[in-house]
């Protein structure tokens, strides 16, 4: 083995493997704790055992059946619907705008674009209080509107797509124009087909960001039915204070869908971060 | 505006229409003025109503005594800012937040850089490691904090159980160590912020790692080959090649980490159930803004806190750019 890998490679792999374990261990611990019986969770040796013995689904049963108090399925549906709707809205709206800012010339375009870029410096938390009042005035409080529309207003997607659209050769556009395409035709037949990777990147990051969003759903909703999964977790936490079996079951339920999505798309996600500098906040 | 051809970077995508004057479609570029607006309009409206307007409205709110339940919201000028600057709890929140930034950002970036350097040196299974390190990043802070609350548990939390086992093991080996005292990760005021920082580094290190890795991979291998021929060891190669060429990446990562770290909120909120932690040790600026705005309904005061946060963040970002561009000029 040493001959194939070299000694430094073996040492490096050993270190990286150890660190990789440290990064994944808390998540494994979350899942295994969720499968443990209550007495195993808090008793000396049982608490340190990595594999539940015996494994039980009692914690999940407790979390999933008390739908009166904890509408977990509804929260999952909310998270899914809000994430999909926001993603769709952002992709459509931002790609149209990015097309305009990169490919169409109109008066004031560059000034407006510069303004968009400048507002990317505004920390999201600064917007929470004014947006909350705005949402109340629009009577959107505790509705899906409140969770979708304000989240779709960022300038980042436009910036990202514009940078990509600019790299598409002018000649292709010229050819389409000669064939009688208007701006919409150029957008549909030239820009969109060539921009699938950039649009997919934006879509994946928007989806993950919306699924995990915390402040917005916490502040813009207040009924049990309108909560999302991450906020649902904090509701569990309030009720099962220090009952870690059900808490870890709920945390596992909230984490699994996004973990599966990540593992499915990890190649695109990691490539997307390297290209766009989106570190995943 | 008539057809002009500029070569600034912002308008470089503008097609050269002049030579195509004979195109069959009558003066297609003139449509752009209107279609350009139409294409940009949906996003521009969202931007106007939900980004620009709230930004300005927040400033307006911060100049008023705005209680949610009150009928009138009198203009008070800078009074909210003055109250904040003479409010001990505000300063505590600012100190706690700055402490968090100091604990989490340099250490977090160092971890990311080291992970990336390790990954860059590895010939196989790099994807496996990348996925493992990035895994925590994709999880909501709510889940992360609930999970770590359990790991931090003083009596039966995994961290203390393993530290206990490690200390006991070393004592059996004859090391003169005191018996392990369980660490009160979350209940001791001095431990609250370090614990939150530890959790946050675990949560976020994978993001910057990927950026550092991209930066390292962008460095031409020729530099390293030349340095190796000149007899440079690994350490010298790092200081002479990797580190200087990674400066733009480092600046980017630092600026955005500081920006993100100053907005720390979910960590404290979930770990302490919306409260401020022992002796308010976990009270951050955004948590204080949240408490003032949404628990006390002091909207104007909360908005002023948000603007002070904005000011601090802008100032620090400016300083970082200045520091890094100044250094670059000297090199």
XYZ file of C-alpha atoms in Angstrom:
612
model
C 0.000 0.000 0.000
C 2.745 2.411 0.968
C 4.322 1.943 -2.391
C 1.164 3.020 -4.203
C 0.201 5.917 -2.003
C 3.419 7.127 -0.461
C 3.869 7.656 3.250
C 2.834 11.312 3.346
C -0.360 10.364 1.520
C -1.157 7.753 4.161
C -0.571 10.208 7.008
C -2.646 12.852 5.217
C -5.498 10.419 4.645
C -5.411 9.335 8.277
C -5.671 12.952 9.446
C -8.385 13.855 6.952
C -10.363 10.734 7.806
C -10.252 11.641 11.484
C -11.403 15.210 10.785
C -14.086 13.978 8.392
C -15.352 11.794 11.215
C -15.418 14.795 13.572
C -17.533 16.690 11.042
C -19.997 13.865 10.462
C -20.081 12.426 13.996
C -22.613 14.902 15.461
C -25.042 14.042 12.665
C -24.579 10.303 13.189
C -25.077 10.902 16.903
C -28.305 12.777 16.171
C -29.672 9.856 14.151
C -28.597 7.122 16.573
C -29.927 9.038 19.585
C -33.264 9.359 17.833
C -33.418 5.555 17.715
C -32.609 5.016 21.398
C -34.944 4.245 24.285
C -35.200 7.089 26.841
C -33.297 5.242 29.585
C -30.431 4.560 27.168
C -30.069 8.228 26.384
C -29.311 9.452 29.885
C -27.683 6.426 31.570
C -23.898 6.464 31.808
C -22.845 3.637 29.509
C -25.988 3.653 27.389
C -25.425 7.356 26.731
C -22.020 6.676 25.214
C -23.127 3.749 23.097
C -23.122 4.723 19.417
C -25.518 2.041 18.273
C -28.920 1.986 19.912
C -29.518 -1.259 21.719
C -32.213 -2.126 21.078
C -33.241 0.355 18.362
C -36.728 1.789 18.730
C -38.945 4.012 16.619
C -40.821 5.216 19.706
C -39.325 8.720 19.455
C -40.422 9.096 15.854
C -43.833 7.702 16.751
C -44.165 10.310 19.485
C -43.133 13.114 17.148
C -45.248 12.078 14.172
C -48.517 11.109 15.841
C -49.196 14.154 18.011
C -50.352 16.101 14.940
C -52.741 18.179 17.008
C -49.886 19.893 18.780
C -47.133 19.329 16.228
C -48.410 19.247 12.628
C -45.133 17.842 11.338
C -46.549 16.810 7.974
C -47.992 20.245 7.453
C -44.622 21.828 8.348
C -42.895 19.567 5.856
C -45.445 20.495 3.202
C -45.003 24.193 4.024
C -41.225 23.959 3.758
C -41.478 22.104 0.480
C -44.057 24.434 -1.049
C -42.330 27.616 0.053
C -38.925 26.407 -1.120
C -40.220 25.310 -4.516
C -42.293 28.441 -5.072
C -39.476 30.780 -4.050
C -37.014 28.927 -6.254
C -39.312 29.037 -9.270
C -40.083 32.719 -8.760
C -36.435 33.678 -8.319
C -35.279 31.700 -11.342
C -37.904 33.239 -13.635
C -37.717 36.811 -12.369
C -33.936 36.924 -11.969
C -33.128 35.370 -15.327
C -35.416 37.844 -17.115
C -33.781 40.725 -15.273
C -30.264 39.390 -15.799
C -31.014 39.106 -19.520
C -32.083 42.707 -19.575
C -29.067 43.945 -17.606
C -26.606 41.981 -19.728
C -28.107 41.918 -23.240
C -30.533 44.759 -23.767
C -29.568 48.369 -23.793
C -31.809 50.954 -22.247
C -31.339 54.272 -20.597
C -30.225 54.105 -16.978
C -29.599 50.378 -17.117
C -26.086 50.453 -15.757
C -26.967 52.903 -13.009
C -29.826 50.729 -11.806
C -27.654 47.649 -11.937
C -24.969 49.392 -9.895
C -27.650 50.212 -7.324
C -28.681 46.546 -7.159
C -25.097 45.528 -6.560
C -24.658 48.170 -3.867
C -27.647 46.864 -1.892
C -26.024 43.452 -1.703
C -24.029 44.928 1.179
C -27.151 45.465 3.319
C -27.281 42.777 6.025
C -30.549 40.834 5.802
C -31.299 41.443 9.464
C -31.585 45.181 8.867
C -34.655 44.428 6.759
C -36.471 42.287 9.327
C -38.309 45.000 11.259
C -39.362 47.165 8.273
C -40.385 44.100 6.262
C -42.424 42.853 9.207
C -44.399 46.127 9.276
C -44.768 46.062 5.506
C -46.125 42.513 5.643
C -48.596 43.465 8.348
C -49.806 46.392 6.249
C -50.205 44.190 3.205
C -52.132 41.760 5.456
C -49.744 39.019 4.477
C -48.776 38.198 8.049
C -48.937 34.430 8.694
C -49.539 33.596 5.023
C -47.461 31.936 2.335
C -47.050 35.326 0.649
C -44.986 36.544 3.602
C -42.639 33.584 3.272
C -42.227 33.673 -0.504
C -42.350 37.194 -1.927
C -39.896 39.090 0.345
C -37.428 36.197 0.017
C -37.546 36.518 -3.769
C -36.253 40.084 -3.862
C -32.510 39.581 -3.533
C -30.107 41.080 -6.055
C -27.660 38.216 -5.876
C -29.380 35.948 -8.398
C -29.514 38.732 -10.971
C -25.838 39.456 -10.387
C -24.883 35.792 -10.706
C -26.872 35.169 -13.882
C -25.799 38.437 -15.478
C -22.149 37.487 -15.052
C -22.888 34.209 -16.800
C -25.045 35.665 -19.585
C -22.247 38.096 -20.453
C -19.983 35.201 -21.387
C -22.325 33.994 -24.138
C -20.943 35.082 -27.542
C -22.655 38.011 -29.256
C -22.600 36.223 -32.603
C -25.196 33.708 -31.457
C -27.518 36.523 -30.526
C -26.895 38.295 -33.817
C -27.742 35.150 -35.741
C -31.003 34.742 -33.849
C -31.880 38.385 -34.476
C -31.264 37.901 -38.191
C -33.607 34.949 -38.098
C -36.248 37.338 -36.857
C -36.081 36.737 -33.129
C -37.118 39.551 -30.826
C -35.625 39.928 -27.342
C -37.912 37.213 -25.963
C -36.851 34.860 -28.736
C -33.171 35.478 -28.057
C -33.804 34.876 -24.364
C -35.690 31.635 -24.936
C -33.738 30.132 -27.803
C -30.203 31.380 -27.206
C -29.600 32.462 -23.605
C -31.690 29.991 -21.614
C -30.511 26.776 -23.277
C -26.883 27.844 -22.866
C -27.299 28.901 -19.236
C -28.656 25.729 -17.701
C -25.671 25.209 -15.359
C -25.845 28.742 -13.958
C -29.607 28.576 -13.542
C -29.365 25.169 -11.883
C -26.796 26.565 -9.436
C -29.045 29.467 -8.536
C -32.029 27.117 -8.171
C -30.204 24.690 -5.871
C -28.878 27.430 -3.621
C -32.217 29.190 -3.456
C -33.935 25.948 -2.552
C -31.477 25.115 0.210
C -31.499 28.664 1.528
C -35.289 28.807 1.668
C -35.618 25.361 3.193
C -33.212 26.312 5.999
C -34.376 29.907 6.461
C -34.859 30.818 10.091
C -35.455 34.507 10.829
C -38.133 35.159 8.194
C -40.426 32.229 9.051
C -39.889 32.908 12.763
C -40.980 36.529 12.494
C -43.477 36.554 9.611
C -45.687 33.691 10.863
C -47.213 32.828 14.214
C -49.752 30.006 13.842
C -48.733 26.354 14.208
C -50.063 25.618 10.720
C -47.898 28.206 8.972
C -44.573 27.237 10.552
C -41.800 25.622 8.539
C -39.743 22.616 9.646
C -36.837 24.586 11.169
C -39.248 26.669 13.226
C -41.158 23.493 14.095
C -37.938 22.183 15.648
C -37.859 25.079 18.076
C -41.490 24.368 19.000
C -40.514 20.785 19.852
C -37.626 22.101 21.831
C -39.989 24.199 23.920
C -42.203 21.218 24.687
C -39.694 18.392 25.019
C -37.177 20.528 26.869
C -34.232 18.151 27.480
C -36.120 15.051 26.305
C -33.478 14.307 23.770
C -35.027 11.211 22.192
C -37.989 13.008 20.603
C -35.880 16.134 20.013
C -33.312 14.202 18.004
C -36.091 12.412 16.117
C -37.548 15.780 15.121
C -34.113 17.152 14.221
C -33.437 14.065 12.117
C -36.744 14.499 10.282
C -35.897 18.122 9.501
C -32.346 17.353 8.390
C -32.849 14.213 6.297
C -34.577 15.748 3.237
C -31.955 18.442 2.786
C -29.121 15.973 3.420
C -30.502 13.664 0.734
C -30.893 16.585 -1.662
C -27.319 17.643 -0.932
C -25.902 14.168 -1.503
C -27.803 13.941 -4.793
C -26.605 17.302 -6.080
C -23.306 17.593 -4.213
C -21.254 17.733 -7.391
C -23.191 20.741 -8.713
C -23.328 22.402 -5.315
C -19.595 22.207 -4.714
C -18.840 23.330 -8.256
C -21.359 26.135 -7.863
C -19.666 27.429 -4.707
C -16.237 27.405 -6.329
C -17.527 29.338 -9.331
C -19.789 31.846 -7.633
C -18.266 32.304 -4.207
C -21.556 31.363 -2.579
C -20.262 29.790 0.594
C -23.683 28.537 1.552
C -25.118 31.022 3.955
C -30.337 57.366 -26.549
C -29.067 56.582 -30.008
C -26.870 53.655 -30.871
C -23.432 54.114 -29.427
C -20.782 51.529 -28.943
C -18.908 51.730 -25.706
C -16.463 49.193 -24.474
C -16.919 49.597 -20.756
C -17.306 46.307 -18.956
C -20.905 47.044 -18.035
C -22.050 47.466 -21.607
C -19.685 45.088 -23.348
C -22.571 42.790 -24.193
C -24.158 45.428 -26.371
C -24.096 44.107 -29.917
C -22.503 46.052 -32.694
C -25.635 46.911 -34.597
C -24.111 49.366 -37.008
C -22.696 46.838 -39.430
C -26.006 45.009 -39.497
C -27.992 47.959 -40.732
C -29.336 45.872 -43.579
C -30.933 43.374 -41.238
C -34.477 42.497 -42.302
C -36.150 43.234 -38.972
C -36.611 47.003 -38.878
C -34.142 48.538 -36.395
C -34.383 45.743 -33.816
C -32.281 47.587 -31.237
C -34.841 50.315 -30.777
C -37.234 47.806 -29.228
C -34.670 47.136 -26.532
C -35.444 50.356 -24.786
C -38.923 49.106 -23.938
C -38.348 45.396 -23.764
C -35.291 46.058 -21.600
C -37.485 47.747 -19.048
C -40.142 45.075 -19.289
C -37.681 42.251 -18.713
C -36.149 43.953 -15.709
C -39.463 45.122 -14.288
C -40.634 42.089 -12.213
C -37.345 41.888 -10.383
C -37.060 45.639 -10.130
C -40.493 45.889 -8.478
C -39.631 43.168 -5.964
C -36.318 44.880 -5.355
C -37.976 48.252 -4.864
C -40.722 47.064 -2.513
C -38.885 44.422 -0.486
C -35.283 45.568 -0.496
C -34.827 49.234 -1.185
C -38.009 50.441 0.513
C -37.427 48.432 3.743
C -33.823 49.624 3.850
C -34.962 53.247 3.740
C -38.087 52.617 5.811
C -35.879 51.112 8.532
C -33.905 54.338 8.676
C -37.182 56.263 8.939
C -38.421 53.976 11.723
C -35.202 54.421 13.656
C -35.877 58.166 13.834
C -39.303 57.689 15.413
C -40.646 56.559 18.721
C -42.536 53.686 17.153
C -44.391 51.377 19.493
C -46.537 48.808 17.687
C -49.596 49.372 19.860
C -49.416 53.175 19.864
C -51.583 55.237 17.530
C -48.995 57.923 16.936
C -45.341 57.531 16.231
C -43.669 60.847 16.991
C -40.437 61.854 15.287
C -37.609 61.805 17.799
C -34.556 62.459 15.661
C -31.498 60.616 16.827
C -32.932 59.849 20.270
C -33.095 56.093 19.610
C -29.448 56.095 18.636
C -28.564 58.127 21.697
C -30.493 55.698 23.910
C -28.692 52.772 22.329
C -25.283 54.356 22.828
C -26.039 54.998 26.501
C -27.709 51.597 27.002
C -25.410 49.184 28.859
C -27.252 46.194 27.434
C -26.711 47.434 23.888
C -22.975 47.711 24.553
C -23.009 44.264 26.113
C -24.708 42.894 22.982
C -22.134 44.666 20.790
C -19.259 43.309 22.904
C -20.703 39.784 22.852
C -21.131 39.964 19.079
C -17.604 41.293 18.554
C -16.319 38.551 20.861
C -18.141 35.979 18.753
C -16.651 37.421 15.554
C -13.143 37.346 17.053
C -13.585 33.772 18.282
C -15.300 32.361 15.215
C -13.934 34.178 12.153
C -10.126 33.804 12.377
C -10.344 30.281 13.795
C -13.045 29.307 11.323
C -11.058 30.624 8.367
C -7.944 28.869 9.611
C -9.854 25.588 9.837
C -11.228 26.116 6.320
C -7.768 26.895 4.963
C -6.170 23.886 6.653
C -8.904 21.582 5.386
C -8.437 22.944 1.865
C -4.641 22.537 2.055
C -5.069 18.973 3.237
C -7.555 18.259 0.470
C -5.324 19.843 -2.178
C -2.522 17.513 -1.169
C -4.598 14.375 -1.381
C -4.600 12.338 -4.579
C -7.689 10.204 -4.041
C -11.074 10.327 -2.295
C -11.071 14.145 -2.329
C -14.801 14.212 -3.103
C -15.546 12.027 -0.110
C -13.768 14.447 2.241
C -15.293 17.504 0.593
C -18.782 16.091 1.088
C -18.049 15.187 4.715
C -16.712 18.655 5.564
C -19.542 20.407 3.748
C -22.331 18.273 5.206
C -23.019 20.479 8.279
C -23.365 23.580 6.072
C -26.554 22.331 4.441
C -28.416 21.958 7.738
C -30.644 24.654 9.196
C -29.279 26.511 12.205
C -32.398 25.424 14.114
C -31.453 21.758 13.711
C -27.777 22.455 14.350
C -28.470 24.294 17.602
C -30.925 21.677 18.902
C -28.378 18.959 18.140
C -25.514 20.810 19.816
C -27.606 21.604 22.851
C -27.608 17.842 23.371
C -23.860 17.499 22.656
C -23.195 20.362 25.114
C -25.294 18.777 27.892
C -23.159 19.027 31.032
C -23.978 15.603 32.501
C -24.629 13.278 29.549
C -23.545 15.334 26.535
C -21.147 13.631 24.169
C -18.459 16.322 24.533
C -18.184 15.958 28.302
C -18.479 12.161 28.175
C -15.495 11.948 25.830
C -13.446 14.561 27.652
C -14.124 12.657 30.856
C -13.052 9.392 29.215
C -9.903 11.044 27.826
C -8.892 12.568 31.172
C -9.596 9.327 33.043
C -7.555 7.394 30.487
C -4.595 9.760 30.826
C -4.806 9.514 34.632
C -4.641 5.728 34.360
C -1.496 6.177 32.296
C -0.027 8.038 35.231
C -0.375 11.651 34.123
C -0.836 13.992 37.083
C -4.220 15.361 36.002
C -7.042 16.470 38.256
C -10.217 14.406 37.921
C -12.449 15.716 35.122
C -14.868 18.413 36.138
C -17.853 18.483 33.768
C -17.632 21.610 31.619
C -20.752 23.793 31.861
C -20.698 24.567 28.128
C -23.885 26.559 27.994
C -24.655 27.434 31.612
C -21.418 29.243 32.477
C -21.341 32.855 31.232
C -17.670 32.559 30.262
C -18.305 29.431 28.222
C -21.431 30.558 26.361
C -19.774 32.462 23.498
C -16.843 30.050 23.039
C -19.388 27.204 22.859
C -21.488 29.062 20.302
C -18.330 29.809 18.297
C -17.250 26.160 18.395
C -20.648 25.072 17.103
C -20.617 27.779 14.414
C -17.164 26.791 13.173
C -18.318 23.185 12.816
C -21.442 24.406 11.023
C -19.753 26.741 8.547
C -16.151 25.692 7.923
C -17.045 23.640 4.838
C -18.265 26.682 2.905
C -15.020 28.640 2.988
C -13.048 25.406 2.586
C -14.475 25.039 -0.919
C -13.546 28.632 -1.767
C -10.001 28.156 -0.464
C -9.724 24.909 -2.380
C -10.825 26.647 -5.594
C -8.233 29.356 -4.908
C -5.476 26.797 -4.359
C -6.407 24.876 -7.489
C -6.171 28.104 -9.486
C -2.468 28.462 -8.687
C -0.389 27.280 -11.652
C 1.630 24.159 -10.757
C 4.689 25.690 -12.499
C 5.306 27.921 -9.472
C 5.580 24.925 -7.194
C 7.770 23.033 -9.642
C 10.163 25.959 -9.940
C 10.270 26.396 -6.168
C 10.913 22.700 -5.651
C 13.800 22.816 -8.099
C 15.180 25.766 -6.135
C 15.070 23.566 -3.050
C 12.122 25.125 -1.219
C 10.476 22.914 1.382
C 6.717 22.628 1.904
C 6.614 25.387 4.485
C 8.571 27.790 2.243
C 6.391 26.927 -0.742
C 3.325 27.767 1.331
C 4.651 31.162 2.475
C 6.201 32.154 -0.837
C 3.521 30.929 -3.236
C 0.260 29.684 -1.770
C -0.330 32.351 0.865
C 0.366 35.450 -1.308
C -1.595 34.069 -4.251
C -4.498 33.183 -1.961
C -4.821 36.759 -0.717
C -7.868 37.639 -2.829
C -9.590 34.438 -1.671
C -8.672 35.179 1.929
C -10.015 38.723 1.675
C -13.253 37.462 0.154
C -13.683 34.780 2.819
C -12.815 37.153 5.673
C -15.128 39.931 4.519
C -18.082 37.634 4.088
C -17.360 35.700 7.295
C -17.262 38.929 9.286
C -20.449 40.086 7.574
C -22.151 36.800 8.404
C -20.750 36.487 11.923
C -21.984 39.930 12.961
C -25.482 38.755 12.122
C -25.297 35.829 14.556
C -28.793 35.187 15.876
C -30.193 31.664 15.422
C -27.430 30.126 17.514
C -28.306 32.129 20.631
C -32.015 32.105 19.936
C -32.327 28.324 19.672
C -29.729 27.310 22.290
C -31.305 29.559 24.906
C -34.931 29.448 23.784
C -35.094 33.144 22.837
C -33.491 34.283 26.111
C -30.087 35.953 26.456
C -28.134 33.136 28.091
C -26.461 33.138 31.542
C -25.710 36.704 32.599
C -26.827 37.771 29.093
C -23.577 36.230 27.803
C -25.291 34.981 24.630
C -27.069 38.261 23.847
C -26.034 39.318 20.342
C -26.931 42.503 18.481
C -29.525 40.828 16.292
C -31.008 38.983 19.271
C -31.262 42.306 21.129
C -32.873 43.877 18.057
C -35.304 40.949 17.958
C -36.147 41.266 21.639
C -36.659 45.033 21.399
C -38.640 44.890 18.169
C -40.699 41.740 18.566
C -40.959 41.143 22.319
C -40.985 44.729 23.613
C -42.572 46.093 20.415
C -40.093 48.983 20.464
C -39.878 49.047 16.676
C -37.988 52.362 16.418
C -35.393 51.289 18.959
C -34.964 47.908 17.291
C -34.490 49.587 13.909
C -31.835 51.873 15.388
C -29.956 48.817 16.696
C -30.162 47.265 13.228
C -28.695 50.418 11.688
C -25.879 50.525 14.215
C -25.121 46.919 13.245
C -25.117 47.970 9.585
C -22.712 50.814 10.370
C -20.317 48.528 12.247
C -20.366 45.984 9.423
C -19.708 48.631 6.747
C -16.847 50.095 8.720
C -15.194 46.727 9.265
C -15.602 45.739 5.628
C -13.949 49.007 4.605
C -11.069 48.372 7.003
C -10.530 44.885 5.620
C -10.419 46.090 2.016
C -8.035 48.858 2.987
C -5.780 46.476 4.912
C -5.544 43.993 2.099
C -5.150 46.484 -0.727
C -2.496 48.360 1.284
C -0.509 45.176 1.816
C -0.782 44.321 -1.845
C 0.666 47.672 -2.886
C 3.690 47.091 -0.657
C 4.495 43.656 -2.069
